Coordinates of C-alpha atoms and ligand atoms in Angstrom, one line a residue:
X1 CA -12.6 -1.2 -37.2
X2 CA -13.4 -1.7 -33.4
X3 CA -11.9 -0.2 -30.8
X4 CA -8.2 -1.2 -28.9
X5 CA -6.7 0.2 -26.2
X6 CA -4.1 2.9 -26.9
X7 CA -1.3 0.6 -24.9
X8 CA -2.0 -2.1 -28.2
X9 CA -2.6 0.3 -30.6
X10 CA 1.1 1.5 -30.0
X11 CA 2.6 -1.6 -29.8
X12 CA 1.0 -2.0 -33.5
X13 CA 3.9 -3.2 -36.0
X14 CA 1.1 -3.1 -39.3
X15 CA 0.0 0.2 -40.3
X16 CA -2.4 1.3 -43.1
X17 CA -5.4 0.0 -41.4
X18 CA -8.1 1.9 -40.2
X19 CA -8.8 2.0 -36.3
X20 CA -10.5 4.1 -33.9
X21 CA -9.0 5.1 -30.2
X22 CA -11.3 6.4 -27.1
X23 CA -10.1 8.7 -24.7
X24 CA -9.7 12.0 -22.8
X25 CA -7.6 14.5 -24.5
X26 CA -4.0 15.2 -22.8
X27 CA -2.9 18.4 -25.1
X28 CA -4.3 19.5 -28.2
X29 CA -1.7 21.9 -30.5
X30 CA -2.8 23.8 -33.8
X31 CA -0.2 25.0 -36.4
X32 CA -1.0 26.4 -39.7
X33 CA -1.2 23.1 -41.3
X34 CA -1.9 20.1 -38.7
X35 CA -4.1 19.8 -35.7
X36 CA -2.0 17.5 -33.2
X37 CA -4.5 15.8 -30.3
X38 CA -2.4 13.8 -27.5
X39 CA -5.1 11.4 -26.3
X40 CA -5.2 9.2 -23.5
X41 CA -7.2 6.4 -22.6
X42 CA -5.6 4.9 -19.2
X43 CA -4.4 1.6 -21.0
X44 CA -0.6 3.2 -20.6
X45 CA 1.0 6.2 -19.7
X46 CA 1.8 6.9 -23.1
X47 CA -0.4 8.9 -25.1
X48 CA -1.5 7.8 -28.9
X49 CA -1.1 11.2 -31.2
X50 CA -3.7 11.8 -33.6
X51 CA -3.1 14.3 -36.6
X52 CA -6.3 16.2 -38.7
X53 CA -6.2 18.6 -40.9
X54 CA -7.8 21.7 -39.5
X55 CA -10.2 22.5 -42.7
X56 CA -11.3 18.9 -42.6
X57 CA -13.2 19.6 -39.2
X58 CA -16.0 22.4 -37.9
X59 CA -13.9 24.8 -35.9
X60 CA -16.8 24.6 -33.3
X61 CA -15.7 20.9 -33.0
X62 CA -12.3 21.5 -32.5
X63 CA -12.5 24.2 -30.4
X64 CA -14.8 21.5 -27.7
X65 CA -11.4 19.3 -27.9
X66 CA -9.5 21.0 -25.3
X67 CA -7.8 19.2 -22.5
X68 CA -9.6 16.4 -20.4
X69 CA -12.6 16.0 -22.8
X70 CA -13.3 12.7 -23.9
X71 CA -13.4 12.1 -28.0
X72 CA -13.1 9.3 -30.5
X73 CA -11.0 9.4 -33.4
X74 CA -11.7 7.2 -36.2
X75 CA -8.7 7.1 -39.0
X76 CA -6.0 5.3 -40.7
X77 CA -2.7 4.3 -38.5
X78 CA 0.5 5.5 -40.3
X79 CA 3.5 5.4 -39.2
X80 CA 4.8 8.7 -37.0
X81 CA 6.8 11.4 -39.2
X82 CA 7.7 12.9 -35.4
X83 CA 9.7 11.5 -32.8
X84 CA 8.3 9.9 -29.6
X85 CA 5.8 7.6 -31.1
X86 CA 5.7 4.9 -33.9
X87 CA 2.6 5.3 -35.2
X88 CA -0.1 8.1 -35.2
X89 CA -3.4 8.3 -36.3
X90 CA -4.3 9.8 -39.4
X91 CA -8.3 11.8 -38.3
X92 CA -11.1 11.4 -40.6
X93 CA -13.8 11.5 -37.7
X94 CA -13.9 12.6 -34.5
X95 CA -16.7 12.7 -32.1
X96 CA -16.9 14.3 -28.9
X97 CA -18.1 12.2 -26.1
X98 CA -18.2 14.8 -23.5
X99 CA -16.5 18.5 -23.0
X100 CA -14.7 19.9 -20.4
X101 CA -14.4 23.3 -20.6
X102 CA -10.9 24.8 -20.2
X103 CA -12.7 27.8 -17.8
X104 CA -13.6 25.0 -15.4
X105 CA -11.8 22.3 -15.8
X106 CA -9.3 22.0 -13.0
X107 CA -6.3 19.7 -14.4
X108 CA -4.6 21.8 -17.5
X109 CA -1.1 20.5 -18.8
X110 CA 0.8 21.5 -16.2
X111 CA 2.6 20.4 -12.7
X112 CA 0.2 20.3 -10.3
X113 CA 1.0 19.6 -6.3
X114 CA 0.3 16.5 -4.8
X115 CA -1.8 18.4 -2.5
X116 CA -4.3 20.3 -4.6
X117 CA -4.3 16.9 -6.5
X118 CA -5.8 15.1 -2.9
X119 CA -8.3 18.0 -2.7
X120 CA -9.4 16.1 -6.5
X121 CA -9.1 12.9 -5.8
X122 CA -12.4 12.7 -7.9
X123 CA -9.9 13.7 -11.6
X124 CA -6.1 13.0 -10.2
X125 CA -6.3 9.1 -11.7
X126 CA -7.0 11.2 -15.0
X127 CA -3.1 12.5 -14.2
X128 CA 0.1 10.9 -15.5
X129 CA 1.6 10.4 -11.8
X130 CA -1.4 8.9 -10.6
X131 CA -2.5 6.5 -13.3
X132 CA 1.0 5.2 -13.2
X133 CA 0.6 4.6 -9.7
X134 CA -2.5 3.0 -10.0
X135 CA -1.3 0.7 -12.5
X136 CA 1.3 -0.2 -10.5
X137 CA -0.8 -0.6 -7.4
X138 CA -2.9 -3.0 -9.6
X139 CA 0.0 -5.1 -10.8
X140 CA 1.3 -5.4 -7.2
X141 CA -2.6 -6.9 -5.7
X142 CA -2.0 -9.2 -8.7
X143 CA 1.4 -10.0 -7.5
X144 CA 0.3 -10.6 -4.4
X145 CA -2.3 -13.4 -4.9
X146 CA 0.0 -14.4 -7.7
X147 CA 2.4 -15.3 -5.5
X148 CA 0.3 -17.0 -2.8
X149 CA -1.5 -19.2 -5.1
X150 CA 1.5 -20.6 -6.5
X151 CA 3.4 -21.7 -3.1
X152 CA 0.1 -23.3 -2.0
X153 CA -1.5 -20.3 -0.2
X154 CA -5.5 -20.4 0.1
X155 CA -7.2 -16.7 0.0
X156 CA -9.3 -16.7 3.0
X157 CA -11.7 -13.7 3.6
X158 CA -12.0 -13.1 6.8
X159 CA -14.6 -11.0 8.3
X160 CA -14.6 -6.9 8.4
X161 CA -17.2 -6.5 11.1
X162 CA -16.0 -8.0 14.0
X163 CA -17.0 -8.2 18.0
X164 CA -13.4 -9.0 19.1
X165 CA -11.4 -5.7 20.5
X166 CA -8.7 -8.4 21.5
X167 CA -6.4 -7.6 19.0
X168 CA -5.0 -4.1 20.7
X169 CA -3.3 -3.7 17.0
X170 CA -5.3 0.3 17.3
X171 CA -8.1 2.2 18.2
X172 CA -11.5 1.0 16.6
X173 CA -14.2 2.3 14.6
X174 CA -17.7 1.2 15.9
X175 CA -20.3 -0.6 14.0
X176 CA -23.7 0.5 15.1
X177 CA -27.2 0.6 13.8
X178 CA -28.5 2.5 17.3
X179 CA -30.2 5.4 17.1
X180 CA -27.5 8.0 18.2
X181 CA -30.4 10.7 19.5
X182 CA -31.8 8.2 21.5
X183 CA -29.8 5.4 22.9
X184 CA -31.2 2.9 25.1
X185 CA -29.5 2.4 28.6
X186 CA -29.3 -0.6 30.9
X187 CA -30.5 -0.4 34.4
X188 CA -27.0 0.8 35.6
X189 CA -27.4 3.7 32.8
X190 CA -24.7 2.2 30.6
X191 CA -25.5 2.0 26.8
X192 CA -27.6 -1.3 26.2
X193 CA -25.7 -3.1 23.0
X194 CA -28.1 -6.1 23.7
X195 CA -30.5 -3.4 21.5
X196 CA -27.4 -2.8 18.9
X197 CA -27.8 -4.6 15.9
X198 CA -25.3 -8.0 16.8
X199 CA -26.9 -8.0 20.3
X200 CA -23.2 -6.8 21.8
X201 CA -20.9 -4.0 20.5
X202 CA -19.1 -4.4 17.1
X203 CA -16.5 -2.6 15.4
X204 CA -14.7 -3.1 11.9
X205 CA -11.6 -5.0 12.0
X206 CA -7.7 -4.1 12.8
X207 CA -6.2 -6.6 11.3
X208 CA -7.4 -10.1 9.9
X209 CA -4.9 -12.1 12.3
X210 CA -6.9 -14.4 15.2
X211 CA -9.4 -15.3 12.4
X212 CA -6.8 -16.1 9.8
X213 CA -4.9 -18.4 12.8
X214 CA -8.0 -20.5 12.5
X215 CA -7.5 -20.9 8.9
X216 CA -4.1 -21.5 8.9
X217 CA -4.7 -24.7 11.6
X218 CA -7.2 -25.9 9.1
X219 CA -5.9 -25.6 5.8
X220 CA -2.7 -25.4 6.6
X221 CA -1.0 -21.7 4.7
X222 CA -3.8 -19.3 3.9
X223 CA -3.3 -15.4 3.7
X224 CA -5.8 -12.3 3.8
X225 CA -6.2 -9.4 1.8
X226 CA -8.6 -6.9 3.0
X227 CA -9.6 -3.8 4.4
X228 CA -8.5 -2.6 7.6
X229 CA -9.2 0.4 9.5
X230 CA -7.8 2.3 12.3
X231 CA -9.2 4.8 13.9
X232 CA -5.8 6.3 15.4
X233 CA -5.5 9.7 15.0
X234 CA -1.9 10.2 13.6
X235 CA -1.7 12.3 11.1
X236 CA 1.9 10.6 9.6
X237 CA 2.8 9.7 6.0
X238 CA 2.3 6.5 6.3
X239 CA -1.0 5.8 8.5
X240 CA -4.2 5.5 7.1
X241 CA -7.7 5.2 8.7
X242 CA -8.4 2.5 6.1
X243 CA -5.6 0.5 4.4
X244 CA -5.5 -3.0 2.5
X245 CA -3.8 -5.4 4.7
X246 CA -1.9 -8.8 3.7
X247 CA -1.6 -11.3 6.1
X248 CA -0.3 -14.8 5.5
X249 CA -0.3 -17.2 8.2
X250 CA 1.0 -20.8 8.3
X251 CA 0.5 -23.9 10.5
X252 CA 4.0 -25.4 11.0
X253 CA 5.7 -22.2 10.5
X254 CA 8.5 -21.1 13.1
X255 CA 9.8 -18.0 13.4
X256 CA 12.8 -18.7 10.5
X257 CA 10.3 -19.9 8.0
X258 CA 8.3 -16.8 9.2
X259 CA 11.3 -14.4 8.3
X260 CA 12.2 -16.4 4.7
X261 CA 8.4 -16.5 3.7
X262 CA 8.3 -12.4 4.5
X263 CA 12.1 -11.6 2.4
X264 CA 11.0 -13.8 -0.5
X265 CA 7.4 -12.4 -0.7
X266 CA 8.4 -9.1 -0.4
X267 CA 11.2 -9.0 -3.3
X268 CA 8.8 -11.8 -5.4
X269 CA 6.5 -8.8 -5.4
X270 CA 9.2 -5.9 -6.2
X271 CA 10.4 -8.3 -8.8
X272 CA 6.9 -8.7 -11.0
X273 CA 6.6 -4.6 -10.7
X274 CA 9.9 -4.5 -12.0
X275 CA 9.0 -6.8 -14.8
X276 CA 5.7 -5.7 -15.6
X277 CA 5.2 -1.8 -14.8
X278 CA 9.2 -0.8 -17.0
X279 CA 6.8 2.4 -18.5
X280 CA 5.4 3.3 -15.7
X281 CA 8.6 2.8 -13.3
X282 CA 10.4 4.8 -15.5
X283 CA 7.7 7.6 -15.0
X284 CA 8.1 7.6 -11.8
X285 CA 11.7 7.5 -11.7
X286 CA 12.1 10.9 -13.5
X287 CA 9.6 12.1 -11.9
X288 CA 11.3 11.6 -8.6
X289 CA 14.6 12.6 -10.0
X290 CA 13.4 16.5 -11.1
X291 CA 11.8 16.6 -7.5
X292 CA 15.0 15.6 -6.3
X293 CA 16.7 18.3 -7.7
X294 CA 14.7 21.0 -6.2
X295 CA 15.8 19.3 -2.7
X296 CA 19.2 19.9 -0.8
X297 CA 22.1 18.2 -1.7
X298 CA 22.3 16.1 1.3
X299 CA 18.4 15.5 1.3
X300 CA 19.0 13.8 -2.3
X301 CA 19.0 9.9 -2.2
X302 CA 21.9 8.5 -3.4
X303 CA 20.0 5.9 -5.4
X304 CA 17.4 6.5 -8.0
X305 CA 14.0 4.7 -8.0
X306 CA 14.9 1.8 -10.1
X307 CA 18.3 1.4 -8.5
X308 CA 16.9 1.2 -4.9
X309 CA 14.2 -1.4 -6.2
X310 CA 16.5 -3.6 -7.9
X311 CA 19.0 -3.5 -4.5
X312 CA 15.9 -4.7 -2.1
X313 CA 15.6 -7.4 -4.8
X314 CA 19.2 -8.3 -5.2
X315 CA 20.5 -8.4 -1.5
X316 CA 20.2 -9.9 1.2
X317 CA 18.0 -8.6 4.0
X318 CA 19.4 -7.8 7.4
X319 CA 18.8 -10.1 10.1
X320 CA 19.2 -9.1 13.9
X321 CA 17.2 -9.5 17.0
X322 CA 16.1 -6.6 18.9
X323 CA 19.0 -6.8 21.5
X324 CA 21.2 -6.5 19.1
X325 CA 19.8 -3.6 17.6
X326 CA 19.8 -1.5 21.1
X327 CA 23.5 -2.4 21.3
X328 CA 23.8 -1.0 17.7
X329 CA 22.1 2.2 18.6
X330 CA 23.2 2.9 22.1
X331 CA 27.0 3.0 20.2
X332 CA 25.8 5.4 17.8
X333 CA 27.0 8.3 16.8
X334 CA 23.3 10.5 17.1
X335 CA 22.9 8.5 20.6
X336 CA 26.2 9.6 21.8
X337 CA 25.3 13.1 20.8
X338 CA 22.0 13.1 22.0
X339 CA 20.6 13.9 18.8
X340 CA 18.0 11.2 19.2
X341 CA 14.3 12.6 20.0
X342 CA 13.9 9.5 22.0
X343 CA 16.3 7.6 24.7
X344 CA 17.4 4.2 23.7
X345 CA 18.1 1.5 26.2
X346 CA 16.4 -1.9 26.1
X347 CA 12.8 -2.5 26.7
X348 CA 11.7 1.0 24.8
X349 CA 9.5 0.8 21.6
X350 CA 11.5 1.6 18.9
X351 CA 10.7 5.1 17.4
X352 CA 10.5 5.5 13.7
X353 CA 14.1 7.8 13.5
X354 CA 15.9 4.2 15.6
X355 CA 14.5 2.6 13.3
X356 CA 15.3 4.7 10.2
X357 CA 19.4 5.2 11.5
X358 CA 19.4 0.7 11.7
X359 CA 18.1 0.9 7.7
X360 CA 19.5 4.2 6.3
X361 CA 22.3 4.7 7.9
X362 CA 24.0 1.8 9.4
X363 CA 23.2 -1.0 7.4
X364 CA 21.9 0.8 4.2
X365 CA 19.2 -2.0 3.8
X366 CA 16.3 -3.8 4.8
X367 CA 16.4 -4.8 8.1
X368 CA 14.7 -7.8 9.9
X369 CA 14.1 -7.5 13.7
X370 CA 13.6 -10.3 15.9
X371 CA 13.0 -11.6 19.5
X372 CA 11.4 -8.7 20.9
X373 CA 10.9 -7.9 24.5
X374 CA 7.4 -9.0 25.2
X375 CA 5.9 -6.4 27.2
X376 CA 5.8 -3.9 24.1
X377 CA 4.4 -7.1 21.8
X378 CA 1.2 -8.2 21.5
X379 CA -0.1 -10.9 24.0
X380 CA -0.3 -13.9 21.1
X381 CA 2.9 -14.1 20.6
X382 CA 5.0 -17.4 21.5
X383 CA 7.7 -16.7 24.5
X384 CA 11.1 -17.1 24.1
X385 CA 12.8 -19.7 26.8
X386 CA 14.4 -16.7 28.6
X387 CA 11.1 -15.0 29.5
X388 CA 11.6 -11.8 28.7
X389 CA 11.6 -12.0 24.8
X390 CA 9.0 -13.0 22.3
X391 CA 9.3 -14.6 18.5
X392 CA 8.4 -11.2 17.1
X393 CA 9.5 -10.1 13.7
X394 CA 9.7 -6.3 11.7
X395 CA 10.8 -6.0 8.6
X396 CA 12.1 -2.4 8.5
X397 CA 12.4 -0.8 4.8
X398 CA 14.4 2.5 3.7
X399 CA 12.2 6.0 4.0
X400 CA 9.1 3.6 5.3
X401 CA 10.1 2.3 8.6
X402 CA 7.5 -1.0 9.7
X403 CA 6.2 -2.5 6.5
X404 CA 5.6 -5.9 8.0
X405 CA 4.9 -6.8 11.7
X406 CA 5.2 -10.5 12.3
X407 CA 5.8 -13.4 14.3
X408 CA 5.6 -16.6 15.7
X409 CA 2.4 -17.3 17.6
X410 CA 2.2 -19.2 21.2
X411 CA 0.9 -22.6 20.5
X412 CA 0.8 -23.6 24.1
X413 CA -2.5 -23.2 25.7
X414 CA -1.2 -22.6 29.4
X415 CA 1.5 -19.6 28.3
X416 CA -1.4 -18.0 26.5
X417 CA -3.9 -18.1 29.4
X418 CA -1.1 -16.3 31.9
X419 CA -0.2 -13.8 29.3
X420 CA -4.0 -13.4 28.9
X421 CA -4.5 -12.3 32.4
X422 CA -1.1 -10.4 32.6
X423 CA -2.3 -7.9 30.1
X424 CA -5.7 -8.0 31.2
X425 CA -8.3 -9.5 28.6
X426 CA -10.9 -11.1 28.8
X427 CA -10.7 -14.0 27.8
X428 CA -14.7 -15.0 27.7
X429 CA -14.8 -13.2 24.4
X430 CA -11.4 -15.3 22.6
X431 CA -12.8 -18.8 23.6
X432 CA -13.1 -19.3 19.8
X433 CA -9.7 -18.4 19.3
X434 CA -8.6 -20.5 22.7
X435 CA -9.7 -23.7 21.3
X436 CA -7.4 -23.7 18.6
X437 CA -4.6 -24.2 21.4
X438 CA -7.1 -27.0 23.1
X439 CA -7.7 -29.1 20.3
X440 CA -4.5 -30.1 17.8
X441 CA -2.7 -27.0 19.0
X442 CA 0.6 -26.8 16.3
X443 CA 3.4 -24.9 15.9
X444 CA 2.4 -21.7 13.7
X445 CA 3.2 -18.0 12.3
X446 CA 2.2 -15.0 9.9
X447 CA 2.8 -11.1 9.1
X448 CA 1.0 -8.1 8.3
X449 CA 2.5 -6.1 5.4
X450 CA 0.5 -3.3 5.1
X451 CA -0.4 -2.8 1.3
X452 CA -0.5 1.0 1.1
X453 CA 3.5 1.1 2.8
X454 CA 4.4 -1.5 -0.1
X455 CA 2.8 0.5 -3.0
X456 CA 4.7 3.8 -1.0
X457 CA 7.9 1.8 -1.2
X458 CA 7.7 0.6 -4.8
X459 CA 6.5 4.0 -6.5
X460 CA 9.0 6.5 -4.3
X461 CA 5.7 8.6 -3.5
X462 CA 6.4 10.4 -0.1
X463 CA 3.1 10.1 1.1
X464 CA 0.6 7.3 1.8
X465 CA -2.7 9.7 0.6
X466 CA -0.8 9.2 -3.0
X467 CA -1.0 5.6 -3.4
X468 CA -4.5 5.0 -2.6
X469 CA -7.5 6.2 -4.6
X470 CA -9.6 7.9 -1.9
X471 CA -7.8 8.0 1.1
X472 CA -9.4 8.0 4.4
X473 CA -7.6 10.0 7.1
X474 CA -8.8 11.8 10.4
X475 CA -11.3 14.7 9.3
X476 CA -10.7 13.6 5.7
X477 CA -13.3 11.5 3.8
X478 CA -14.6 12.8 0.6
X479 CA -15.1 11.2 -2.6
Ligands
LIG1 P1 3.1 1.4 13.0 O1 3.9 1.1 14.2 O2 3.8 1.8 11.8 O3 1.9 2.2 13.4 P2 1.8 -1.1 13.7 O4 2.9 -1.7 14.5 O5 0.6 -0.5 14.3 O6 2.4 0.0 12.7 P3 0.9 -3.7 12.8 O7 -0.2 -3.7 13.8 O8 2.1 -4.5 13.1 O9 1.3 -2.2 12.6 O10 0.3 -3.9 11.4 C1 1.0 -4.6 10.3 C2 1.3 -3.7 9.2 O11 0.2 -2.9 8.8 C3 2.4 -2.7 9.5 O12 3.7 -3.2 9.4 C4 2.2 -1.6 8.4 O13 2.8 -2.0 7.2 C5 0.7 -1.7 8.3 N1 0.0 -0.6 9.0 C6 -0.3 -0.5 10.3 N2 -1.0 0.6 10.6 C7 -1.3 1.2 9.4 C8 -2.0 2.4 9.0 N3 -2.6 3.1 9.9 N4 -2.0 2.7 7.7 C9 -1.3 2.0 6.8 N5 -0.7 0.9 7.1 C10 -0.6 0.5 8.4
LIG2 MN1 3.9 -3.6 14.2

């Protein structure tokens, strides 16, 4: 008959039937009387097992199904005499799509680091960690515009080249089509963009934001989801040069509405991977739970995978403005014995360990941080009455820090103009984004969760490289 994916195949309940499964082989094992092929096709983490009787095949054909070569078997479906698996498949054909000789062939069935896995990104999908987590990734993005369509969210796409440095959100990677060797100069000797492809200098984009505020005062809720790229060269587990970015934003929106919209997105999303990726999860779980054991006692989580998913999506999130926070930590027991890196008082940037004692340590949960002061917040940003703070938002999460940035945005035209100049922009090249404050200005906000932090989050992996196919990071892009 014609060909199903393994994932149905094993949920088959009628047996007797011939079918035929596609896929690379995961472990092949002889014994005196039964050839027993694990096969693989990507459809599930589970493998489909297919039995043949070794004089019924040329032993130059089974010696070519070694691990990682691709094959279709053809054969009845019986029901499994072994444990792990309901059915099997009984082999009366096989044919071999393509070798991969065991000599060469870098993934044998073994445990493999993540970081000879990154130097083949090209085969590491092929692996049981990372198909899961590709899976998973995939049910998340569906989650994601899942979730948006049906609270009245339009996708808008909003543009990846862009001439706009205004953001500040990071350092930029330029666009240009100029001949590098040979640049052409203006009269003062400076490089002469007019020549550049756009006429003017262009880079790709930081973050979807101003462009998505002019969506958001049209259509009323719209969100991104898009590439972003940063050319900041910090070489962390959880920055990316390019990442997928999610940014809602939403006219009549203040910064309360900002903070509910961000908690019940976020655990909306945990939820449907909780629901929809059990096999997977529970992969992952273990996984994390034999790597655990390898670790220190006190380095072990207290929670396992599962149970810290289910508490993000059970409790309550932790709300408390910035000034609060800095009260929090200056009382602390690390601040008290100096053994933070950085000095807290108010008006610092938080650093990733402030950030991690609030989550880990003190409250044991996610955290949601508000009113920032506005000299380490980004210029749109709408002013609190007392001057000094602004409607900013940060969602901090357990071993990830920042997963969303957020906040409310200034609607008033004159406030923007004078934070404008303070920080010194110029603001000949935002008159697009100006008018939206001159003409039926409203009330408005959005976040940024970045995708890569969320998929980090969801599957335990420690690093971001993990949860992205080809990850682009400084002196790193290959495949
Ligand atoms: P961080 O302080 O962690 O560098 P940020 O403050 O620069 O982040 P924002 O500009 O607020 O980040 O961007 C919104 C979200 O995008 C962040 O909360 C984070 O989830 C994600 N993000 C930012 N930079 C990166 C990066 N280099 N790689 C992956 N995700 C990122
Ligand atoms: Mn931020």
């Amino acid at each position: 008959m014609s060909y199903l994916p393994i994932k149905q195949l094993l949920q088959s309940t009628e047996t007797g039937h011939e079918v035929t499964v596609k896929g690379w082989v995961r472990t092949k094992r002889e014994s005196k009387n039964a050839i027993f092929i694990a096969l693989n096709d990507g459809s599930t983490i589970h493998n489909i097992q297919a039995v043949a009787e070794p004089g019924q095949f040329s032993e130059d054909l089974i010696k070519l199904v070694t691990t990682g070569a691709c094959i279709a078997i053809t054969g009845q479906l019986v029901e499994s005499l072994g444990s792990g698996q309901s059915v099997e498949v009984k082999a009366t054909n096989i044919h071999l799509y393509g070798p991969a000789d065991p000599e060469k062939y870098p993934l044998q069935p073994k445990r493999h680091s993540l970081e000879f896995l990154r130097e083949i990104a090209h085969l590491r999908p092929r692996t049981n960690t990372f198909s899961a987590i590709l899976r998973i990734r995939h049910a998340l993005a569906f989650a994601v515009n899942k979730y948006f369509n049906d609270n009245g969210f339009f996708y808008l796409h909003t543009p990846i080249i862009t001439a706009s440095d205004a953001e500040g959100a990071g350092e930029m990677f330029r666009v240009t089509t100029l001949d590098l060797d040979n640049l052409p100069h203006t009269e003062e000797g400076k490089i002469d963009f007019s020549e550049d492809f756009f006429g003017r200098e262009a880079n790709l984009t930081v973050s979807g934001q101003l462009e998505g505020e002019l969506g958001a005062l049209a259509l009323g809720k719209i969100y991104t989801f898009g590439p972003t790229f940063r050319a900041e060269n910090s070489n962390t587990t959880r920055h990316l040069a390019e990442f997928w970015m999610i940014e809602p934003e939403m006219a009549f929106y203040e910064l309360e509405d900002n903070m509910n919209l961000a908690e019940d997105f976020v655990k909306y999303v945990i939820r449907y991977a909780l629901d929809n990726c059990t096999d997977d999860l529970a992969f992952l779980e273990n996984r994390l739970k034999e790597e655990e054991k390898t670790r220190k006692k006190e380095e072990q989580s207290d929670m396992s995978l599962l149970e810290k998913l289910r508490f993000v999506v059970d409790n309550d999130f932790q709300r408390l403005t910035y000034t609060e926070a800095i009260d929090i930590l200056m009382n602390s027991k690390p601040a008290k014995k100096g053994q933070f890196q950085f000095e807290v008082k108010w008006g610092i940037d938080l650093q990733s360990e402030h950030e991690r004692y609030l989550v880990e340590k003190h409250f044991k949960k996610p955290v949601i941080l508000t009113n920032y002061p506005r000299e380490i917040k980004a210029f749109y940003m709408k002013q609190d009455a007392d001057g000094k703070t602004v409607r900013a938002m940060d969602v901090l999460f357990p071993g990830i820090g920042e997963i969303i940035g957020g906040s409310q945005r200034e609607d008033d035209l004159d406030k923007l103009m004078t934070r404008i100049h303070e920080v010194g922009i110029e603001p000949e090249g935002l008159w697009w984004y100006l008018e939206t404050r001159k003409f039926g200005s409203a009330p408005h906000a959005g976040f940024g969760l970045g995708f890569e932090r969320l998929v980090l989050f969801v599957t335990g992996m420690g690093n971001i490289r993990d949860v992205i196919p080809f990850p682009r990071t400084p002196k790193s892009a290959d495949f």
